[in-house]
């Protein structure tokens, strides 16, 4: 009979690309991990992993079996969650990664409220604009803008209707005036964001069936999305941001939406994890909580 811990060791090894790394994640010795893998291969009568002193890779049989092993572990975890019962309070540690701007200015007070509802839950929040490696880093779930390119990740929509908006502070507009057309952005100081060394200076807009893509320029670039927002609030230029990031600034008058007849590009927010087994009760409750909070902000979006 196949053992649960052997399946878990195989899946973790395939995902991390290292038997020793999988052993550390599961808190077992390399010898125990090696024995578990050999035992599973003997029971299946196939070789799942091709191993050498320097490399490890899935065999064709291993690639085929990996999907079934994941499904088996997922089914067992879902059964465990059902046994816990829907009335039991959530506890333990939830490790969450989020973009810097959304995390600092929107998510922090929301998490305060969520934790007040579930005081036994411990939160570990990692804020960064780089994309966290959910298979290697100590993160249970991540909030990300845009659907993940990796199809093996599990992505649950939180704010699928979110979009970018064009904004500037009243002080900037008093000095330079507001653009009346998207083409006039060429004459404005556009505050730019950089990710993985690439500057995002191509801004896309849509009005009805018309769509335009233009390259903008400015005197400030940052790899921290929150910095570009702060520059905009300080009156340093025009910014092209997710509505969820600037909704409070617009409501409080710190920023003003420009060219409201032109819609910015879609920027859906997803909750992402590496395995369905990580979709615990705490994760589902957090997702529902965030969906409600995002929906309130989106009701005031300029394209509504």
Short mmCIF file of C-alpha atoms in Angstrom, two decimals:
data_model
loop_
_atom_site.label_atom_id
_atom_site.label_comp_id
_atom_site.label_asym_id
_atom_site.label_seq_id
_atom_site.Cartn_x
_atom_site.Cartn_y
_atom_site.Cartn_z
CA UNK A 1 0.00 0.00 0.00
CA UNK A 2 1.27 3.46 -0.89
CA UNK A 3 2.22 5.65 2.03
CA UNK A 4 1.10 9.26 2.39
CA UNK A 5 4.55 10.47 3.44
CA UNK A 6 6.18 8.77 0.44
CA UNK A 7 3.82 10.56 -1.95
CA UNK A 8 4.45 13.85 -0.17
CA UNK A 9 8.21 13.37 -0.41
CA UNK A 10 8.00 12.61 -4.14
CA UNK A 11 5.88 15.70 -4.87
CA UNK A 12 8.10 18.02 -2.83
CA UNK A 13 11.22 16.60 -4.49
CA UNK A 14 9.78 17.10 -7.97
CA UNK A 15 8.81 20.68 -7.17
CA UNK A 16 12.04 21.71 -5.49
CA UNK A 17 14.33 19.77 -7.83
CA UNK A 18 16.30 18.50 -4.85
CA UNK A 19 15.89 15.49 -2.59
CA UNK A 20 17.76 17.20 0.24
CA UNK A 21 15.58 20.32 -0.06
CA UNK A 22 12.44 18.17 0.10
CA UNK A 23 13.84 16.41 3.17
CA UNK A 24 14.38 19.74 4.91
CA UNK A 25 10.86 20.91 4.07
CA UNK A 26 9.38 17.73 5.54
CA UNK A 27 11.82 17.69 8.46
CA UNK A 28 13.29 14.26 7.74
CA UNK A 29 16.86 13.14 7.18
CA UNK A 30 18.23 12.71 3.61
CA UNK A 31 18.55 8.97 4.30
CA UNK A 32 14.88 8.68 5.25
CA UNK A 33 13.89 10.72 2.18
CA UNK A 34 15.97 8.53 -0.11
CA UNK A 35 14.47 5.39 1.37
CA UNK A 36 10.94 6.76 0.92
CA UNK A 37 11.57 7.51 -2.72
CA UNK A 38 13.06 4.07 -3.35
CA UNK A 39 10.12 2.43 -1.59
CA UNK A 40 7.62 4.31 -3.77
CA UNK A 41 9.46 3.39 -6.96
CA UNK A 42 9.59 -0.26 -5.92
CA UNK A 43 5.86 -0.32 -5.23
CA UNK A 44 5.08 1.32 -8.58
CA UNK A 45 7.76 -0.72 -10.38
CA UNK A 46 8.93 2.36 -12.30
CA UNK A 47 11.69 4.90 -11.94
CA UNK A 48 10.18 8.27 -11.09
CA UNK A 49 13.34 10.37 -10.85
CA UNK A 50 16.62 10.19 -12.74
CA UNK A 51 19.32 10.99 -10.18
CA UNK A 52 23.04 11.68 -10.39
CA UNK A 53 25.51 13.27 -8.00
CA UNK A 54 24.80 16.72 -9.47
CA UNK A 55 21.28 16.70 -10.89
CA UNK A 56 17.80 15.30 -10.45
CA UNK A 57 14.97 15.28 -12.96
CA UNK A 58 11.62 13.63 -13.52
CA UNK A 59 11.48 10.65 -15.84
CA UNK A 60 8.57 10.50 -18.32
CA UNK A 61 6.88 8.09 -15.91
CA UNK A 62 7.55 10.50 -13.06
CA UNK A 63 5.98 13.41 -14.94
CA UNK A 64 2.90 11.29 -15.61
CA UNK A 65 2.58 10.14 -12.00
CA UNK A 66 3.21 13.58 -10.47
CA UNK A 67 -0.24 14.87 -11.44
CA UNK A 68 -1.90 11.83 -9.84
CA UNK A 69 0.18 12.18 -6.68
CA UNK A 70 -0.81 15.84 -6.36
CA UNK A 71 -4.48 14.99 -6.78
CA UNK A 72 -4.23 12.26 -4.14
CA UNK A 73 -2.62 14.63 -1.62
CA UNK A 74 -5.18 17.32 -2.46
CA UNK A 75 -8.06 14.91 -1.86
CA UNK A 76 -6.65 13.85 1.48
CA UNK A 77 -6.17 17.46 2.58
CA UNK A 78 -9.69 18.42 1.53
CA UNK A 79 -11.03 15.51 3.56
CA UNK A 80 -9.02 16.66 6.58
CA UNK A 81 -10.37 20.19 6.24
CA UNK A 82 -13.95 18.90 6.11
CA UNK A 83 -13.37 16.93 9.30
CA UNK A 84 -12.21 20.05 11.08
CA UNK A 85 -15.73 21.42 10.72
CA UNK A 86 -16.96 24.74 9.47
CA UNK A 87 -17.73 26.03 12.99
CA UNK A 88 -14.23 25.65 14.38
CA UNK A 89 -12.19 28.84 14.63
CA UNK A 90 -9.07 29.20 12.51
CA UNK A 91 -5.63 29.24 14.07
CA UNK A 92 -2.01 28.63 13.21
CA UNK A 93 0.27 30.69 10.97
CA UNK A 94 -0.74 32.13 7.58
CA UNK A 95 2.17 33.37 5.45
CA UNK A 96 1.08 35.91 2.84
CA UNK A 97 3.03 37.73 0.14
CA UNK A 98 1.63 40.93 -1.39
CA UNK A 99 2.72 43.81 -3.66
CA UNK A 100 4.31 46.70 -1.77
CA UNK A 101 1.76 49.40 -2.57
CA UNK A 102 -1.33 47.28 -2.04
CA UNK A 103 0.20 45.80 1.10
CA UNK A 104 1.25 49.01 2.84
CA UNK A 105 -1.65 51.29 1.98
CA UNK A 106 -4.67 49.02 1.57
CA UNK A 107 -3.99 45.57 2.95
CA UNK A 108 -2.55 46.51 6.36
CA UNK A 109 -5.79 47.89 7.87
CA UNK A 110 -7.77 45.10 6.24
CA UNK A 111 -5.56 42.47 7.86
CA UNK A 112 -5.99 44.22 11.21
CA UNK A 113 -9.74 43.78 10.87
CA UNK A 114 -9.43 40.18 9.66
CA UNK A 115 -7.17 39.21 12.55
CA UNK A 116 -9.53 40.90 15.01
CA UNK A 117 -12.22 38.50 13.77
CA UNK A 118 -9.83 35.53 14.12
CA UNK A 119 -7.52 36.30 17.07
CA UNK A 120 -6.00 32.81 17.13
CA UNK A 121 -4.55 33.29 13.65
CA UNK A 122 -0.94 34.43 13.30
CA UNK A 123 0.01 36.39 10.18
CA UNK A 124 3.36 36.65 8.45
CA UNK A 125 3.28 39.33 5.79
CA UNK A 126 5.97 39.67 3.12
CA UNK A 127 5.82 42.84 1.03
CA UNK A 128 7.73 42.96 -2.24
CA UNK A 129 7.06 43.83 -5.86
CA UNK A 130 9.12 40.94 -7.16
CA UNK A 131 7.20 37.72 -7.80
CA UNK A 132 7.72 35.29 -4.92
CA UNK A 133 8.68 31.72 -5.81
CA UNK A 134 5.80 29.87 -4.18
CA UNK A 135 7.56 26.50 -4.50
CA UNK A 136 10.78 27.57 -2.76
CA UNK A 137 10.01 30.48 -0.43
CA UNK A 138 8.23 30.31 2.97
CA UNK A 139 4.94 31.63 1.58
CA UNK A 140 1.54 29.91 1.76
CA UNK A 141 -0.34 32.27 -0.55
CA UNK A 142 0.35 35.41 -2.54
CA UNK A 143 -1.76 38.29 -3.77
CA UNK A 144 -0.77 39.12 -7.35
CA UNK A 145 -1.96 41.43 -10.07
CA UNK A 146 -2.63 39.50 -13.26
CA UNK A 147 -3.11 35.79 -13.80
CA UNK A 148 0.10 33.79 -13.19
CA UNK A 149 1.97 32.62 -16.25
CA UNK A 150 2.78 29.31 -14.55
CA UNK A 151 -0.24 27.09 -15.24
CA UNK A 152 0.71 24.74 -12.39
CA UNK A 153 -0.16 27.41 -9.81
CA UNK A 154 -3.63 27.68 -8.31
CA UNK A 155 -5.12 31.15 -8.89
CA UNK A 156 -8.38 32.30 -7.27
CA UNK A 157 -9.89 35.64 -8.37
CA UNK A 158 -10.23 38.30 -5.67
CA UNK A 159 -10.93 41.43 -7.74
CA UNK A 160 -11.28 40.33 -11.38
CA UNK A 161 -12.76 43.68 -12.53
CA UNK A 162 -9.93 45.87 -11.28
CA UNK A 163 -8.23 48.24 -13.77
CA UNK A 164 -5.47 50.82 -13.93
CA UNK A 165 -6.36 54.50 -13.76
CA UNK A 166 -4.49 57.68 -14.67
CA UNK A 167 -3.99 60.04 -11.72
CA UNK A 168 -2.21 63.18 -10.58
CA UNK A 169 -2.25 65.37 -7.48
CA UNK A 170 -4.14 68.70 -7.46
CA UNK A 171 -0.81 70.50 -6.90
CA UNK A 172 0.67 69.03 -10.09
CA UNK A 173 -2.45 69.85 -12.09
CA UNK A 174 -2.42 73.44 -10.79
CA UNK A 175 1.09 73.87 -12.21
CA UNK A 176 0.83 71.92 -15.44
CA UNK A 177 -2.87 71.52 -16.22
CA UNK A 178 -4.70 68.27 -16.90
CA UNK A 179 -4.23 66.36 -20.18
CA UNK A 180 -7.33 66.57 -22.37
CA UNK A 181 -6.35 63.63 -24.60
CA UNK A 182 -4.14 60.59 -24.12
CA UNK A 183 -1.76 62.03 -26.71
CA UNK A 184 -1.12 65.02 -24.44
CA UNK A 185 0.52 62.69 -21.91
CA UNK A 186 3.64 63.12 -24.04
CA UNK A 187 3.94 66.61 -22.59
CA UNK A 188 3.62 65.50 -18.95
CA UNK A 189 6.05 64.07 -16.43
CA UNK A 190 5.01 60.42 -16.10
CA UNK A 191 6.17 58.56 -12.99
CA UNK A 192 7.36 55.12 -14.00
CA UNK A 193 7.60 51.71 -12.36
CA UNK A 194 10.30 49.12 -13.04
CA UNK A 195 10.06 45.35 -12.50
CA UNK A 196 12.84 42.83 -13.23
CA UNK A 197 14.89 45.62 -14.79
CA UNK A 198 12.17 46.58 -17.30
CA UNK A 199 10.60 50.01 -17.16
CA UNK A 200 6.83 49.93 -17.69
CA UNK A 201 6.59 52.97 -19.95
CA UNK A 202 3.92 51.71 -22.38
CA UNK A 203 0.47 52.70 -21.15
CA UNK A 204 -2.66 51.21 -22.72
CA UNK A 205 -6.11 52.86 -22.78
CA UNK A 206 -9.49 51.98 -24.26
CA UNK A 207 -12.57 54.06 -25.02
CA UNK A 208 -15.42 52.06 -26.52
CA UNK A 209 -13.90 50.23 -29.48
CA UNK A 210 -10.92 52.58 -29.67
CA UNK A 211 -7.67 51.43 -28.11
CA UNK A 212 -4.37 53.24 -27.89
CA UNK A 213 -0.93 52.25 -26.65
CA UNK A 214 1.61 54.98 -26.10
CA UNK A 215 5.13 55.23 -24.76
CA UNK A 216 5.51 57.80 -22.00
CA UNK A 217 8.52 59.32 -20.27
CA UNK A 218 9.39 61.07 -17.02
CA UNK A 219 12.21 62.06 -14.73
CA UNK A 220 11.56 59.45 -12.00
CA UNK A 221 11.61 55.64 -12.06
CA UNK A 222 11.36 53.23 -9.11
CA UNK A 223 11.23 49.48 -8.61
CA UNK A 224 8.90 50.04 -5.64
CA UNK A 225 5.30 50.65 -6.72
CA UNK A 226 4.53 52.46 -3.48
CA UNK A 227 7.25 55.01 -4.24
CA UNK A 228 5.62 55.97 -7.54
CA UNK A 229 2.32 56.51 -5.73
CA UNK A 230 4.01 58.67 -3.08
CA UNK A 231 5.68 60.75 -5.79
CA UNK A 232 2.30 61.29 -7.43
CA UNK A 233 0.68 62.34 -4.14
CA UNK A 234 3.57 64.77 -3.62
CA UNK A 235 2.73 66.44 -6.94
CA UNK A 236 5.74 65.21 -8.90
CA UNK A 237 3.88 63.88 -11.95
CA UNK A 238 1.24 61.67 -13.51
CA UNK A 239 0.92 58.02 -12.47
CA UNK A 240 -0.81 54.99 -14.01
CA UNK A 241 -1.88 52.75 -11.13
CA UNK A 242 -4.20 49.97 -10.09
CA UNK A 243 -7.48 51.44 -8.82
CA UNK A 244 -7.16 49.37 -5.63
CA UNK A 245 -3.86 51.14 -4.90
CA UNK A 246 -5.19 54.70 -5.30
CA UNK A 247 -8.90 54.49 -4.45
CA UNK A 248 -8.35 55.91 -0.95
CA UNK A 249 -6.13 58.71 -2.33
CA UNK A 250 -8.84 59.66 -4.82
CA UNK A 251 -11.57 59.57 -2.18
CA UNK A 252 -9.52 61.77 0.17
CA UNK A 253 -8.62 64.23 -2.60
CA UNK A 254 -4.89 63.50 -2.62
CA UNK A 255 -5.14 62.33 -6.23
CA UNK A 256 -7.52 63.12 -9.06
CA UNK A 257 -8.51 60.71 -11.85
CA UNK A 258 -7.62 62.00 -15.32
CA UNK A 259 -9.29 61.20 -18.65
CA UNK A 260 -12.13 59.21 -17.03
CA UNK A 261 -13.64 58.45 -20.46
CA UNK A 262 -10.58 56.31 -21.23
CA UNK A 263 -10.34 52.98 -19.38
CA UNK A 264 -6.94 51.75 -18.25
CA UNK A 265 -5.86 48.19 -18.88
CA UNK A 266 -7.37 45.36 -16.81
CA UNK A 267 -5.40 44.55 -13.64
CA UNK A 268 -7.25 41.66 -11.95
CA UNK A 269 -6.15 40.69 -8.46
CA UNK A 270 -5.66 36.99 -7.70
CA UNK A 271 -4.87 34.92 -4.65
CA UNK A 272 -2.23 32.41 -5.75
CA UNK A 273 -0.77 29.30 -4.15
CA UNK A 274 1.35 26.35 -5.24
CA UNK A 275 -1.06 23.54 -4.28
CA UNK A 276 -4.76 23.16 -3.66
CA UNK A 277 -3.77 21.50 -0.39
CA UNK A 278 -2.80 25.00 0.80
CA UNK A 279 -6.37 26.24 0.39
CA UNK A 280 -7.12 25.90 4.08
CA UNK A 281 -10.15 27.28 5.86
CA UNK A 282 -8.09 30.36 6.79
CA UNK A 283 -7.23 30.98 3.14
CA UNK A 284 -10.85 30.66 2.01
CA UNK A 285 -12.04 33.01 4.76
CA UNK A 286 -9.32 35.53 3.90
CA UNK A 287 -10.24 35.40 0.22
CA UNK A 288 -13.92 36.03 0.99
CA UNK A 289 -12.96 38.89 3.31
CA UNK A 290 -10.71 40.50 0.68
CA UNK A 291 -13.35 40.07 -2.02
CA UNK A 292 -15.84 42.06 0.05
CA UNK A 293 -13.35 44.84 0.78
CA UNK A 294 -12.20 45.08 -2.85
CA UNK A 295 -15.78 45.17 -4.08
CA UNK A 296 -16.48 48.23 -1.93
CA UNK A 297 -13.56 50.07 -3.52
CA UNK A 298 -14.53 48.97 -7.02
CA UNK A 299 -18.08 50.32 -6.60
CA UNK A 300 -16.54 53.81 -6.69
CA UNK A 301 -14.27 53.10 -9.68
CA UNK A 302 -14.45 55.75 -12.45
CA UNK A 303 -15.43 53.23 -15.15
CA UNK A 304 -18.54 52.13 -13.23
#
